[in-house]
Amino acid sequence: MSERLLVLVRHGQSDWNLKNLFTGWKDPDLTELGVSEAKAAGQGLKKLGLAFDTAFTSDLTRAQHTLNLILGELGQTGLHVEKSQALNERDYGDLSGLNKDDARKKWGEDQVHLWRRSYDVPPPGGESLKDTVARALPYYNQHILPAVLRGERVIVAAHGNSLRALVMVLDGLTPETIPSMELATGVPLVYRLKADSTVESKQVLEPAKAEA
């Protein structure tokens, strides 16, 4: 019987995560901690005996680097990888590159919280979570899900908000509940799907220190 395996992982800590900056479509790389998180994710997947047939990631360096480190731990550096802008992080528009505390001082705590944690209110010049779902979910339905249902073992390395779009469907979450759901950096979500694309099981791989 087909495994119908789907693993989702948010990129490891980026330089701008560390600096508390709105990142969006800006393209910083991983910090040392982010590299360790990605390697630990790969080691955790290896301990479960998992391997993959296909990988998907965004057009942004931090997600691609995370995926490459995971595949390196699995001994699968030659795996076919599909890259798509559809899996990019939410575009934070005018907030991109700003320190989150400075943004609160400029626009107020309540307004920044609304931009960050509402479903359909975009920041100036940027995307809402709803907008991000509108591009990430069709890509999932047209490219990722068919591969899983064909029996391919699939890993997706992407971003907090683009992965929220996928988790929203997989976990049956609503526009009211999905914005507050947190995805930790470098922590794989291991799904096994039924033939009708609903979830058979879900496992969250708890973070562990990467082995040297």
Short mmCIF file of C-alpha atoms in Angstrom, two decimals:
data_model
loop_
_atom_site.label_atom_id
_atom_site.label_comp_id
_atom_site.label_asym_id
_atom_site.label_seq_id
_atom_site.Cartn_x
_atom_site.Cartn_y
_atom_site.Cartn_z
CA MET A 1 0.00 0.00 0.00
CA SER A 2 1.19 3.52 -0.82
CA GLU A 3 2.60 5.57 2.04
CA ARG A 4 1.10 8.87 0.85
CA LEU A 5 3.72 10.68 2.92
CA LEU A 6 3.78 14.49 3.17
CA VAL A 7 6.28 16.33 5.37
CA LEU A 8 6.02 20.09 5.90
CA VAL A 9 8.83 22.07 7.49
CA ARG A 10 9.24 25.78 8.09
CA HIS A 11 12.75 27.05 7.33
CA GLY A 12 15.26 27.31 10.17
CA GLN A 13 15.82 30.62 11.93
CA SER A 14 16.88 33.33 9.47
CA ASP A 15 19.11 36.32 10.10
CA TRP A 16 16.07 38.60 10.08
CA ASN A 17 14.12 36.32 12.44
CA LEU A 18 17.01 36.83 14.85
CA LYS A 19 16.94 40.60 14.35
CA ASN A 20 13.13 40.71 14.84
CA LEU A 21 12.54 42.16 11.36
CA PHE A 22 9.55 41.67 9.08
CA THR A 23 10.98 39.51 6.31
CA GLY A 24 8.32 38.56 3.75
CA TRP A 25 9.84 38.32 0.25
CA LYS A 26 13.21 39.71 1.35
CA ASP A 27 15.91 37.08 1.10
CA PRO A 28 18.16 36.69 4.16
CA ASP A 29 19.88 33.36 4.77
CA LEU A 30 19.87 31.13 7.85
CA THR A 31 21.67 31.91 11.10
CA GLU A 32 23.95 29.35 12.73
CA LEU A 33 20.96 28.31 14.83
CA GLY A 34 18.86 28.00 11.67
CA VAL A 35 21.47 25.72 10.12
CA SER A 36 21.45 23.58 13.28
CA GLU A 37 17.63 23.46 13.26
CA ALA A 38 17.59 22.27 9.66
CA LYS A 39 20.22 19.61 10.29
CA ALA A 40 18.34 18.42 13.39
CA ALA A 41 15.15 18.17 11.31
CA GLY A 42 16.98 15.99 8.78
CA GLN A 43 18.40 13.80 11.53
CA GLY A 44 14.95 13.42 13.08
CA LEU A 45 13.45 12.34 9.76
CA LYS A 46 16.33 9.90 9.25
CA LYS A 47 15.72 8.33 12.66
CA LEU A 48 12.13 7.68 11.56
CA GLY A 49 13.51 5.87 8.53
CA LEU A 50 11.97 8.37 6.12
CA ALA A 51 13.19 9.15 2.61
CA PHE A 52 11.64 11.18 -0.20
CA ASP A 53 10.90 10.99 -3.91
CA THR A 54 10.09 14.65 -4.56
CA ALA A 55 10.71 17.96 -2.80
CA PHE A 56 9.08 21.38 -3.09
CA THR A 57 10.31 24.73 -1.83
CA SER A 58 9.94 28.46 -2.40
CA ASP A 59 12.04 30.90 -4.42
CA LEU A 60 13.67 32.19 -1.22
CA THR A 61 17.13 31.25 0.03
CA ARG A 62 16.24 30.42 3.64
CA ALA A 63 13.75 27.73 2.59
CA GLN A 64 16.01 26.30 -0.10
CA HIS A 65 18.99 26.19 2.28
CA THR A 66 16.85 24.43 4.90
CA LEU A 67 15.74 21.83 2.36
CA ASN A 68 19.31 21.26 1.15
CA LEU A 69 20.55 20.71 4.71
CA ILE A 70 17.72 18.26 5.45
CA LEU A 71 18.37 16.31 2.26
CA GLY A 72 22.08 16.29 3.08
CA GLU A 73 21.37 14.59 6.41
CA LEU A 74 19.22 12.05 4.58
CA GLY A 75 21.87 11.37 1.94
CA GLN A 76 19.48 12.62 -0.76
CA THR A 77 21.23 15.69 -2.12
CA GLY A 78 20.41 14.73 -5.71
CA LEU A 79 16.64 14.65 -5.15
CA HIS A 80 14.43 16.43 -7.68
CA VAL A 81 13.32 19.79 -6.24
CA GLU A 82 10.48 21.97 -7.54
CA LYS A 83 10.85 25.68 -6.65
CA SER A 84 7.89 28.04 -6.81
CA GLN A 85 7.10 31.61 -5.87
CA ALA A 86 3.66 30.32 -4.88
CA LEU A 87 5.27 28.90 -1.73
CA ASN A 88 7.01 32.17 -0.80
CA GLU A 89 6.39 33.80 2.55
CA ARG A 90 3.59 36.31 2.84
CA ASP A 91 4.63 39.67 1.36
CA TYR A 92 4.70 42.18 4.22
CA GLY A 93 4.82 45.15 1.85
CA ASP A 94 5.81 48.41 3.57
CA LEU A 95 6.62 46.49 6.77
CA SER A 96 9.37 44.44 5.08
CA GLY A 97 12.75 45.13 6.64
CA LEU A 98 11.30 47.02 9.61
CA ASN A 99 11.94 46.03 13.20
CA LYS A 100 8.67 44.77 14.67
CA ASP A 101 9.02 46.97 17.76
CA ASP A 102 9.66 50.03 15.57
CA ALA A 103 6.57 49.18 13.52
CA ARG A 104 4.50 49.08 16.72
CA LYS A 105 5.80 52.52 17.68
CA LYS A 106 4.91 53.91 14.23
CA TRP A 107 1.47 52.35 13.70
CA GLY A 108 0.46 51.23 17.19
CA GLU A 109 0.35 47.82 18.87
CA ASP A 110 -3.25 47.07 17.85
CA GLN A 111 -2.76 47.92 14.16
CA VAL A 112 0.40 45.84 13.81
CA HIS A 113 -1.25 42.95 15.64
CA LEU A 114 -4.19 43.19 13.21
CA TRP A 115 -1.86 43.05 10.22
CA ARG A 116 0.07 40.09 11.65
CA ARG A 117 -2.73 37.98 13.07
CA SER A 118 -5.89 38.75 11.10
CA TYR A 119 -6.88 36.57 8.16
CA ASP A 120 -7.87 39.17 5.58
CA VAL A 121 -6.32 42.55 6.52
CA PRO A 122 -3.11 43.21 4.54
CA PRO A 123 -0.36 45.61 5.62
CA PRO A 124 0.21 48.59 3.29
CA GLY A 125 1.52 47.32 -0.06
CA GLY A 126 1.51 43.71 1.11
CA GLU A 127 -0.52 40.52 1.39
CA SER A 128 -2.97 39.27 3.98
CA LEU A 129 -2.89 35.63 5.04
CA LYS A 130 -5.95 35.20 2.82
CA ASP A 131 -3.93 36.46 -0.16
CA THR A 132 -1.14 34.01 0.67
CA VAL A 133 -3.62 31.13 0.89
CA ALA A 134 -5.02 32.18 -2.50
CA ARG A 135 -1.68 31.44 -4.21
CA ALA A 136 -0.26 28.65 -2.03
CA LEU A 137 -3.35 26.46 -1.87
CA PRO A 138 -3.90 26.12 -5.64
CA TYR A 139 -0.23 25.19 -6.01
CA TYR A 140 -0.70 22.53 -3.33
CA ASN A 141 -3.80 21.17 -5.06
CA GLN A 142 -2.25 21.19 -8.56
CA HIS A 143 1.30 20.03 -7.83
CA ILE A 144 1.98 18.76 -4.30
CA LEU A 145 -1.18 16.80 -3.49
CA PRO A 146 -1.26 14.87 -6.81
CA ALA A 147 2.32 13.73 -6.19
CA VAL A 148 1.40 12.49 -2.70
CA LEU A 149 -1.68 10.69 -3.98
CA ARG A 150 0.43 9.02 -6.69
CA GLY A 151 2.39 7.45 -3.87
CA GLU A 152 5.41 9.73 -3.98
CA ARG A 153 7.00 10.60 -0.64
CA VAL A 154 7.00 14.40 -0.56
CA ILE A 155 8.74 17.03 1.56
CA VAL A 156 7.90 20.76 1.45
CA ALA A 157 10.27 23.33 2.95
CA ALA A 158 8.65 26.74 3.01
CA HIS A 159 7.50 29.53 5.33
CA GLY A 160 5.22 30.14 8.29
CA ASN A 161 2.40 31.71 6.31
CA SER A 162 2.58 29.68 3.09
CA LEU A 163 2.60 26.50 5.19
CA ARG A 164 -0.36 27.79 7.21
CA ALA A 165 -2.34 27.62 3.96
CA LEU A 166 -1.57 23.91 3.63
CA VAL A 167 -2.11 23.14 7.32
CA MET A 168 -5.42 24.98 7.16
CA VAL A 169 -6.73 22.39 4.70
CA LEU A 170 -4.98 19.36 6.17
CA ASP A 171 -6.03 20.07 9.77
CA GLY A 172 -9.46 21.48 8.93
CA LEU A 173 -8.76 24.87 10.46
CA THR A 174 -10.84 27.99 9.80
CA PRO A 175 -10.00 31.60 8.90
CA GLU A 176 -10.67 32.38 12.56
CA THR A 177 -8.27 29.80 13.99
CA ILE A 178 -5.44 29.60 11.44
CA PRO A 179 -3.84 33.05 12.06
CA SER A 180 -2.99 32.19 15.67
CA MET A 181 -1.47 28.81 14.83
CA GLU A 182 2.31 28.91 15.26
CA LEU A 183 4.75 26.86 13.21
CA ALA A 184 8.13 26.50 14.88
CA THR A 185 11.25 26.92 12.74
CA GLY A 186 12.84 23.67 11.64
CA VAL A 187 10.20 21.37 13.15
CA PRO A 188 8.81 18.85 10.61
CA LEU A 189 5.12 17.99 10.48
CA VAL A 190 4.80 14.42 9.23
CA TYR A 191 1.46 13.67 7.58
CA ARG A 192 0.18 10.45 6.07
CA LEU A 193 -2.85 10.93 3.87
CA LYS A 194 -5.79 8.73 2.98
CA ALA A 195 -6.68 8.06 -0.66
CA ASP A 196 -9.33 10.82 -0.47
CA SER A 197 -6.59 13.34 0.53
CA THR A 198 -7.73 13.67 4.14
CA VAL A 199 -5.30 13.05 6.99
CA GLU A 200 -4.68 9.52 8.22
CA SER A 201 -2.14 10.60 10.84
CA LYS A 202 -0.03 13.59 11.87
CA GLN A 203 3.19 13.62 13.86
CA VAL A 204 5.11 16.70 15.03
CA LEU A 205 8.83 15.94 15.28
CA GLU A 206 9.99 17.56 18.50
CA PRO A 207 13.14 19.66 18.08
CA ALA A 208 16.44 18.14 19.10
CA LYS A 209 19.99 19.41 18.97
CA ALA A 210 21.77 18.56 15.78
CA GLU A 211 24.56 16.03 16.07
CA ALA A 212 27.98 17.27 14.98
#
